[in-house]
Amino acid sequence: EITSLLSLYGGQFSGEQEIRVNSPFWILNIPSEEMARGLMKRTVCAKSIFELWGHGRSAGELYASLKNYPMDKMLPYLQSDSTYKVHIHTFNKTLTQAQKIKKIDALEFLPFKGKVNLKNPEHIFWILEDYGMDPNNVPEEPFHLYFGRWVHGQRELIESYSVKKRHFIGNTSMDACLSFIMANHGRVKSNDVVYDPFVGTGGLLISSAHFGAYVCGTDIDYNTIHGLGKASRKNQKWRGPDENIRANLRQYGLEKYYLDALVSDSSRSIWRKGMLFDAIITDPPYGIREATRRTGSQKETVKSGERSTENHIFVSSSYHLSDIFFDLLKFAAEYLVMGGRLVYWLPIYRPEYTEEIIPRHPCLKLISNCEQMLSSHTSRRLITMEKVKEFKDQDQNSYLLDGQYMPYRGHNSFREKYFSGVTKRIAKEEKDNQK
């Protein structure tokens, strides 16, 4: 998420940064404080951003680093008519109040001229100490220490968009935190057009609209698109007359960004040819809590004549999970603008997972692959891909196998067996957990 936002706002990881994957502290190079604030207004993974004045592997290194920090950059925040406080945060260790005071007193060489104000200071300075990730093996001294001026924090976004308070929800409405992470992976910005081909109750549209993008979606479920049928909320039998995607966006003051939601089968595109979308952000159904269906024909025996409402009858057939992802990548390759991003969730059975399983397309470059653990054996991966090549007719039916793009052969695909197994195993685990 941070890498995506840096590419959107400007900035990069510092050359000084020793990349420790498990460290909660990162050093970034960002051109201006304004850009840093812009990044923090969007991120849900980072808690705070600081102007770094000094850092080191020991207290001595930290103090030496602080003494070398340019005085002209310090002085605007240390004036006699200003107020301040110093806060200490230790990761993986708890300090006594006496220990904290001792560490603060050790900074007396800094030219603080203002008055201390613990309740409402103009400037807040932080000492950050990293004691590693192992709670059973906490070192006496920190691995790394940092000191800096607090610039901005962001944690209200998740709470204000909580699904618990949302007007219209479904069985699988996306958590607000994950929804914003997906929008950030997609680098959604003002005036973008964002599309969700499995829109459901529109949870993923809300986060994109919050960032100023125009949003639309499709879904094969007539009842969900029109806000009809049984309710998903506890103690409510049927959906109300104003439970729909538009009402959700209206709830957050985002209705002006809502284009439309249509009843449509994602396996049969309804869109005119050409590059239409800046980002495609979606959570495809896995066939567990939400059925994987597509429109069929009268010849198909599976679920023929399924009734959705009194006046709406359609024929549907099963939609193999491997086909869902193949169709999704093919659609993204054709309808994304150049540089546009596809962000989606991929279910995984961990003991059998390999990188080979991730669907690929010659027009799309894999940007990131992040795991969310669901249980000891199952997880889902947030896949982010970027369009890097113009879609041609020869790319119509391609998938990656052994490092080469081959014609896709429908149900003979090498991934079909794997994903069928994934669905069954996740469903079994959910059933066992319920028991």
Coordinates of C-alpha atoms in Angstrom, one line a residue:
E1 CA 0.0 0.0 0.0
I2 CA 2.8 2.4 0.9
T3 CA 4.7 1.7 -2.3
S4 CA 1.6 2.3 -4.4
L5 CA 0.9 5.6 -2.6
L6 CA 4.5 6.7 -3.0
S7 CA 4.3 6.2 -6.7
L8 CA 1.1 8.2 -6.7
Y9 CA 2.2 11.1 -4.5
G10 CA 6.0 11.1 -5.1
G11 CA 8.7 9.8 -2.9
Q12 CA 10.6 6.5 -2.4
F13 CA 12.3 4.4 0.2
S14 CA 15.4 6.0 1.5
G15 CA 18.8 4.7 0.4
E16 CA 19.6 4.5 4.2
Q17 CA 16.7 2.2 4.8
E18 CA 17.8 -1.3 5.7
I19 CA 14.9 -3.3 4.4
R20 CA 13.8 -5.4 7.4
V21 CA 10.4 -6.9 6.4
N22 CA 9.3 -7.3 9.9
S23 CA 10.3 -3.9 11.2
P24 CA 7.3 -1.5 11.9
F25 CA 9.5 1.6 11.1
W26 CA 10.4 2.6 7.6
I27 CA 12.5 5.5 6.4
L28 CA 11.1 7.3 3.3
N29 CA 12.3 10.2 1.1
I30 CA 9.3 12.4 0.4
P31 CA 9.8 15.8 -1.4
S32 CA 7.5 17.9 0.9
E33 CA 5.4 17.9 4.0
E34 CA 2.3 18.5 1.9
M35 CA 2.9 15.2 0.0
A36 CA 3.5 13.4 3.3
R37 CA 0.2 14.6 4.7
G38 CA -1.5 13.6 1.4
L39 CA -0.1 10.1 1.8
M40 CA -1.2 9.8 5.4
K41 CA -4.8 11.0 4.6
R42 CA -5.1 7.9 2.4
T43 CA -3.2 5.1 4.1
V44 CA -4.8 2.7 6.5
C45 CA -1.6 0.5 7.0
A46 CA 0.5 3.3 8.5
K47 CA -0.3 5.0 11.8
S48 CA 1.8 8.1 11.7
I49 CA 4.5 9.9 9.7
F50 CA 7.3 11.9 11.2
E51 CA 10.0 14.3 10.1
L52 CA 13.1 12.3 10.9
W53 CA 15.7 14.4 12.9
G54 CA 18.0 11.5 13.9
H55 CA 18.3 7.7 14.2
G56 CA 20.8 5.1 15.2
R57 CA 21.4 1.5 16.4
S58 CA 22.2 2.8 19.9
A59 CA 21.4 5.9 22.1
G60 CA 24.9 7.2 21.3
E61 CA 24.4 6.9 17.6
L62 CA 21.0 8.6 17.9
Y63 CA 22.4 11.6 19.8
A64 CA 25.3 12.0 17.4
S65 CA 22.8 11.9 14.5
L66 CA 20.6 14.6 16.2
K67 CA 23.7 16.9 16.7
N68 CA 24.4 16.7 13.0
Y69 CA 20.8 17.6 12.0
P70 CA 20.7 21.1 10.5
M71 CA 19.8 23.7 13.1
D72 CA 17.9 25.9 10.7
K73 CA 15.4 23.0 10.2
M74 CA 15.0 22.5 14.0
L75 CA 14.6 26.2 15.1
P76 CA 11.1 26.9 13.6
Y77 CA 9.7 24.3 16.0
L78 CA 11.7 25.2 19.1
Q79 CA 10.8 28.9 19.5
S80 CA 10.2 30.4 22.9
D81 CA 6.6 31.3 22.1
S82 CA 5.7 27.7 21.1
T83 CA 4.5 24.7 23.1
Y84 CA 5.6 21.1 22.8
K85 CA 5.8 17.7 24.3
V86 CA 7.9 14.6 23.8
H87 CA 6.2 11.2 23.5
I88 CA 8.0 7.8 23.7
H89 CA 6.8 4.7 21.7
T90 CA 8.5 1.4 22.2
F91 CA 7.6 -1.5 19.9
N92 CA 7.6 -4.9 21.6
K93 CA 8.6 -3.6 25.1
T94 CA 7.0 -1.6 27.9
L95 CA 9.0 1.0 29.8
T96 CA 8.3 2.3 33.3
Q97 CA 7.5 6.0 33.7
A98 CA 10.9 6.5 35.3
Q99 CA 12.7 5.0 32.3
K100 CA 10.7 7.2 29.9
I101 CA 11.6 10.4 31.9
K102 CA 15.2 9.4 31.9
K103 CA 15.2 9.0 28.1
I104 CA 13.5 12.4 27.6
D105 CA 15.9 14.1 30.0
A106 CA 18.8 12.7 27.9
L107 CA 17.7 15.0 25.0
E108 CA 18.4 18.2 27.0
F109 CA 21.2 19.1 24.5
L110 CA 18.5 19.9 22.0
P111 CA 17.7 23.7 22.1
F112 CA 14.1 23.5 23.3
K113 CA 13.0 27.1 24.2
G114 CA 9.2 26.7 24.3
K115 CA 7.0 25.6 27.1
V116 CA 5.9 22.0 27.8
N117 CA 2.2 21.4 27.2
L118 CA 1.1 17.8 27.6
K119 CA -2.6 18.4 26.7
N120 CA -2.6 20.5 23.6
P121 CA 0.9 21.2 22.3
E122 CA 1.7 22.9 19.0
H123 CA 4.5 20.5 18.2
I124 CA 4.9 16.8 19.3
F125 CA 8.2 15.0 19.2
W126 CA 8.5 11.3 19.4
I127 CA 11.2 8.9 20.4
L128 CA 10.6 5.6 18.7
E129 CA 12.4 2.4 19.8
D130 CA 12.3 -0.9 17.9
Y131 CA 12.8 -4.1 20.1
G132 CA 12.1 -6.6 17.3
M133 CA 9.2 -8.9 16.6
D134 CA 9.8 -11.8 19.1
P135 CA 7.8 -11.2 22.3
N136 CA 9.5 -14.2 23.9
N137 CA 13.0 -12.8 23.3
V138 CA 12.9 -9.1 24.0
P139 CA 16.5 -7.5 24.0
E140 CA 17.6 -5.2 26.8
E141 CA 18.5 -2.5 24.3
P142 CA 16.6 -1.6 21.1
F143 CA 17.7 -2.7 17.7
H144 CA 17.1 0.8 16.4
L145 CA 16.1 4.3 17.7
Y146 CA 14.5 7.2 15.9
F147 CA 13.6 10.8 16.9
G148 CA 11.4 13.1 14.9
R149 CA 8.6 15.6 14.7
W150 CA 5.1 14.2 14.3
V151 CA 3.6 15.4 11.1
H152 CA 0.3 13.5 10.6
G153 CA -1.6 10.4 11.6
Q154 CA -4.6 8.6 10.2
R155 CA -6.9 6.0 11.8
E156 CA -10.4 7.6 11.6
L157 CA -11.0 6.5 8.1
I158 CA -11.8 2.9 9.0
E159 CA -14.1 3.8 11.8
S160 CA -16.2 6.3 9.9
Y161 CA -16.8 3.8 7.1
S162 CA -17.5 0.8 9.3
V163 CA -19.7 -1.9 7.7
K164 CA -21.6 -2.1 11.0
K165 CA -23.0 1.3 10.4
R166 CA -23.7 0.9 6.7
H167 CA -27.2 1.2 5.3
F168 CA -27.0 -1.7 2.8
I169 CA -24.9 -4.8 3.4
G170 CA -24.6 -8.4 2.2
N171 CA -23.2 -11.7 3.4
T172 CA -19.8 -10.9 2.1
S173 CA -19.6 -7.1 2.3
M174 CA -15.9 -6.1 2.3
D175 CA -14.3 -4.8 5.5
A176 CA -13.7 -1.0 5.3
C177 CA -10.0 -1.3 6.1
L178 CA -9.4 -3.9 3.3
S179 CA -11.6 -1.8 0.9
F180 CA -9.4 1.2 1.4
I181 CA -6.2 -0.8 1.0
M182 CA -7.5 -2.2 -2.3
A183 CA -8.3 1.4 -3.5
N184 CA -4.8 2.4 -2.6
H185 CA -3.2 -0.6 -4.4
G186 CA -5.2 0.5 -7.4
R187 CA -3.8 4.1 -7.1
V188 CA -7.3 5.5 -7.3
K189 CA -7.4 9.3 -7.6
S190 CA -9.9 12.1 -8.4
N191 CA -11.8 11.8 -11.7
D192 CA -10.8 8.2 -12.3
V193 CA -13.4 5.8 -13.5
V194 CA -13.4 2.6 -11.3
Y195 CA -15.3 -0.6 -12.1
D196 CA -16.2 -3.6 -10.0
P197 CA -17.5 -6.6 -12.2
F198 CA -18.7 -8.5 -9.0
V199 CA -20.1 -5.4 -7.3
G200 CA -22.5 -7.1 -4.8
T201 CA -23.6 -4.4 -2.3
G202 CA -20.9 -1.9 -3.6
G203 CA -18.5 -1.9 -0.6
L204 CA -15.5 -1.5 -2.9
L205 CA -17.1 1.4 -4.8
I206 CA -17.3 3.4 -1.5
S207 CA -13.6 3.6 -0.9
S208 CA -12.9 4.6 -4.5
A209 CA -15.6 7.3 -4.4
H210 CA -14.1 8.7 -1.2
F211 CA -10.9 9.4 -3.1
G212 CA -12.9 11.3 -5.8
A213 CA -13.3 8.5 -8.4
Y214 CA -16.5 7.9 -10.4
V215 CA -17.7 4.4 -9.7
C216 CA -19.8 1.7 -11.4
G217 CA -20.3 -2.0 -11.3
T218 CA -22.2 -5.1 -12.5
D219 CA -23.4 -8.3 -10.9
I220 CA -25.4 -11.3 -12.1
D221 CA -27.6 -11.2 -8.9
Y222 CA -30.7 -9.3 -9.8
N223 CA -31.9 -9.1 -6.2
T224 CA -28.7 -7.5 -4.9
I225 CA -28.4 -4.9 -7.7
H226 CA -32.1 -3.8 -7.1
G227 CA -31.9 -4.2 -3.3
L228 CA -34.6 -6.9 -3.1
G229 CA -35.0 -10.2 -1.3
K230 CA -33.8 -11.4 2.1
A231 CA -31.8 -9.1 4.3
S232 CA -28.3 -10.0 5.6
R233 CA -28.6 -8.0 8.7
K234 CA -29.4 -9.7 12.0
N235 CA -33.1 -9.4 13.1
Q236 CA -34.2 -8.2 9.7
K237 CA -36.1 -10.5 7.4
W238 CA -36.4 -8.5 4.1
R239 CA -34.5 -5.7 2.6
G240 CA -36.1 -2.2 2.9
P241 CA -37.3 -0.1 0.0
D242 CA -34.2 2.1 0.1
E243 CA -31.5 -0.5 0.6
N244 CA -29.2 -0.3 -2.5
I245 CA -25.8 0.7 -3.6
R246 CA -26.9 4.3 -4.4
A247 CA -28.2 4.7 -0.8
N248 CA -24.8 3.6 0.6
L249 CA -23.0 6.3 -1.4
R250 CA -25.6 8.8 -0.4
Q251 CA -25.0 7.9 3.3
Y252 CA -21.4 9.1 3.0
G253 CA -22.1 12.1 0.8
L254 CA -20.6 10.4 -2.2
E255 CA -23.7 10.0 -4.4
K256 CA -22.3 12.5 -7.1
Y257 CA -19.6 9.9 -7.9
Y258 CA -22.1 7.1 -8.5
L259 CA -22.5 6.2 -12.2
D260 CA -24.6 3.1 -12.1
A261 CA -24.8 -0.6 -11.2
L262 CA -26.1 -3.0 -13.8
V263 CA -27.3 -6.6 -13.9
S264 CA -24.8 -8.4 -16.1
D265 CA -22.8 -11.6 -16.5
S266 CA -19.1 -11.0 -16.1
S267 CA -18.3 -13.8 -18.5
R268 CA -20.1 -11.9 -21.3
S269 CA -18.9 -8.3 -21.6
I270 CA -21.6 -5.7 -22.2
W271 CA -19.1 -2.8 -22.8
R272 CA -18.1 -1.2 -26.1
K273 CA -14.6 -1.9 -27.2
G274 CA -11.9 0.4 -26.0
M275 CA -10.0 1.4 -22.9
L276 CA -12.7 2.6 -20.4
F277 CA -11.5 2.1 -16.8
D278 CA -8.6 3.6 -14.8
A279 CA -8.9 0.8 -12.2
I280 CA -10.8 -2.5 -11.8
I281 CA -11.2 -3.4 -8.1
T282 CA -13.1 -6.5 -7.2
D283 CA -13.6 -9.5 -4.9
P284 CA -14.8 -12.4 -7.1
P285 CA -17.1 -15.0 -5.5
Y286 CA -15.4 -18.2 -4.4
G287 CA -18.4 -20.4 -4.5
I288 CA -18.6 -20.7 -0.7
R289 CA -20.8 -18.0 0.8
E290 CA -21.6 -16.5 -2.6
A291 CA -22.4 -18.8 -5.6
T292 CA -20.3 -18.6 -8.7
R293 CA -22.9 -18.4 -11.5
R294 CA -23.1 -17.2 -15.1
T295 CA -25.8 -17.1 -17.7
G296 CA -26.5 -20.4 -19.3
S297 CA -28.9 -21.8 -22.0
Q298 CA -32.1 -23.9 -21.9
K299 CA -29.9 -26.9 -22.9
E300 CA -28.0 -26.8 -19.7
T301 CA -29.6 -28.8 -17.0
V302 CA -28.0 -27.0 -14.1
K303 CA -30.5 -24.8 -12.2
S304 CA -32.6 -24.0 -15.3
G305 CA -35.4 -21.6 -14.7
E306 CA -34.1 -20.1 -11.5
R307 CA -36.5 -17.4 -10.4
S308 CA -35.1 -14.1 -9.1
T309 CA -38.2 -12.0 -8.8
E310 CA -41.8 -12.5 -9.8
N311 CA -41.2 -11.1 -13.3
H312 CA -37.6 -11.9 -13.8
I313 CA -36.4 -15.4 -14.8
F314 CA -33.0 -16.3 -16.0
V315 CA -31.1 -19.6 -16.7
S316 CA -27.7 -19.9 -14.9
S317 CA -25.0 -22.5 -14.9
S318 CA -21.9 -23.1 -12.7
Y319 CA -18.9 -20.8 -13.3
H320 CA -15.6 -22.5 -12.6
L321 CA -13.3 -20.5 -10.4
S322 CA -10.4 -20.9 -12.8
D323 CA -12.7 -19.4 -15.6
I324 CA -13.7 -16.5 -13.4
F325 CA -10.0 -15.4 -13.0
F326 CA -9.2 -16.0 -16.6
D327 CA -12.2 -13.9 -17.7
L328 CA -11.3 -11.2 -15.2
L329 CA -7.7 -10.9 -16.4
K330 CA -8.8 -10.9 -20.1
F331 CA -11.4 -8.2 -19.4
A332 CA -8.8 -6.0 -17.5
A333 CA -6.3 -6.4 -20.3
E334 CA -8.8 -5.2 -22.8
Y335 CA -10.7 -2.4 -20.9
L336 CA -8.1 -0.9 -18.6
V337 CA -6.3 2.3 -19.7
M338 CA -2.6 1.9 -20.1
G339 CA -1.0 2.0 -16.6
G340 CA -4.4 1.2 -15.0
R341 CA -4.5 -1.4 -12.3
L342 CA -6.5 -4.6 -11.6
V343 CA -6.8 -5.4 -7.8
Y344 CA -8.6 -8.6 -6.7
W345 CA -8.6 -11.4 -4.1
L346 CA -7.4 -14.9 -4.9
P347 CA -8.3 -17.8 -2.6
I348 CA -5.4 -20.1 -1.7
Y349 CA -4.9 -23.6 0.0
R350 CA -1.6 -22.9 1.6
P351 CA 0.0 -26.4 1.7
E352 CA -0.4 -26.6 -2.2
Y353 CA 0.3 -23.0 -3.0
T354 CA 3.0 -22.0 -5.5
E355 CA 3.6 -18.7 -7.4
E356 CA 2.6 -20.7 -10.6
I357 CA -1.0 -20.7 -9.5
I358 CA -1.4 -16.9 -9.8
P359 CA -3.2 -16.2 -13.1
R360 CA -1.2 -14.2 -15.6
H361 CA -1.8 -12.3 -18.9
P362 CA 0.7 -10.9 -21.4
C363 CA -0.8 -7.4 -21.1
L364 CA -0.7 -7.3 -17.3
K365 CA 2.4 -7.0 -15.0
L366 CA 2.2 -8.4 -11.4
I367 CA 2.9 -5.6 -9.0
S368 CA 2.2 -7.1 -5.6
N369 CA 1.0 -10.3 -4.0
C370 CA 0.0 -9.9 -0.4
E371 CA -1.4 -12.7 1.9
Q372 CA -4.3 -12.5 4.3
M373 CA -4.4 -15.5 6.6
L374 CA -7.8 -17.1 7.1
S375 CA -6.7 -20.2 8.9
S376 CA -3.7 -22.5 9.2
H377 CA -4.4 -24.0 5.8
T378 CA -6.3 -21.4 3.9
S379 CA -5.7 -17.8 3.0
R380 CA -6.5 -15.3 0.3
R381 CA -4.0 -13.2 -1.7
L382 CA -4.5 -9.6 -2.7
I383 CA -3.2 -9.5 -6.3
T384 CA -2.4 -6.2 -7.9
M385 CA -1.6 -6.0 -11.6
E386 CA -0.9 -3.1 -14.0
K387 CA -1.6 -2.9 -17.7
V388 CA 1.7 -2.5 -19.5
K389 CA 0.9 -3.6 -23.0
E390 CA -1.8 -2.7 -25.5
F391 CA -4.4 -5.4 -26.0
K392 CA -4.3 -7.2 -29.3
D393 CA -6.5 -9.9 -30.9
Q394 CA -3.8 -12.5 -30.2
D395 CA -4.0 -11.8 -26.5
Q396 CA -7.7 -12.8 -26.5
N397 CA -7.2 -16.3 -25.0
S398 CA -3.8 -16.4 -23.4
Y399 CA -2.6 -17.6 -20.0
L400 CA 0.9 -18.3 -18.6
L401 CA 2.2 -21.8 -18.3
D402 CA 5.8 -22.7 -17.6
G403 CA 7.0 -19.2 -18.4
Q404 CA 5.2 -19.1 -21.8
Y405 CA 1.8 -17.7 -22.8
M406 CA -0.4 -20.5 -24.2
P407 CA -4.0 -20.7 -25.6
Y408 CA -6.5 -21.1 -22.7
R409 CA -8.4 -24.4 -23.0
G410 CA -11.4 -23.8 -20.8
H411 CA -12.0 -26.6 -18.3
N412 CA -8.8 -28.3 -19.3
S413 CA -6.9 -25.5 -17.7
F414 CA -4.1 -26.6 -15.4
R415 CA -5.6 -24.3 -12.7
E416 CA -9.1 -25.7 -12.7
K417 CA -8.3 -28.7 -10.6
Y418 CA -6.4 -26.6 -8.1
F419 CA -9.2 -24.0 -7.6
S420 CA -11.9 -26.6 -7.4
G421 CA -9.9 -28.2 -4.5
V422 CA -9.4 -24.7 -2.9
T423 CA -13.2 -24.1 -2.9
K424 CA -14.0 -27.5 -1.3
R425 CA -11.3 -27.2 1.4
I426 CA -12.3 -23.6 2.4
A427 CA -15.9 -24.6 2.5
K428 CA -15.1 -27.7 4.7
E429 CA -13.0 -25.5 7.1
E430 CA -15.9 -23.0 7.4
K431 CA -18.3 -25.8 8.1
D432 CA -16.0 -27.3 10.7
N433 CA -15.5 -23.9 12.3
Q434 CA -19.3 -23.4 12.5
K435 CA -19.7 -26.7 14.2

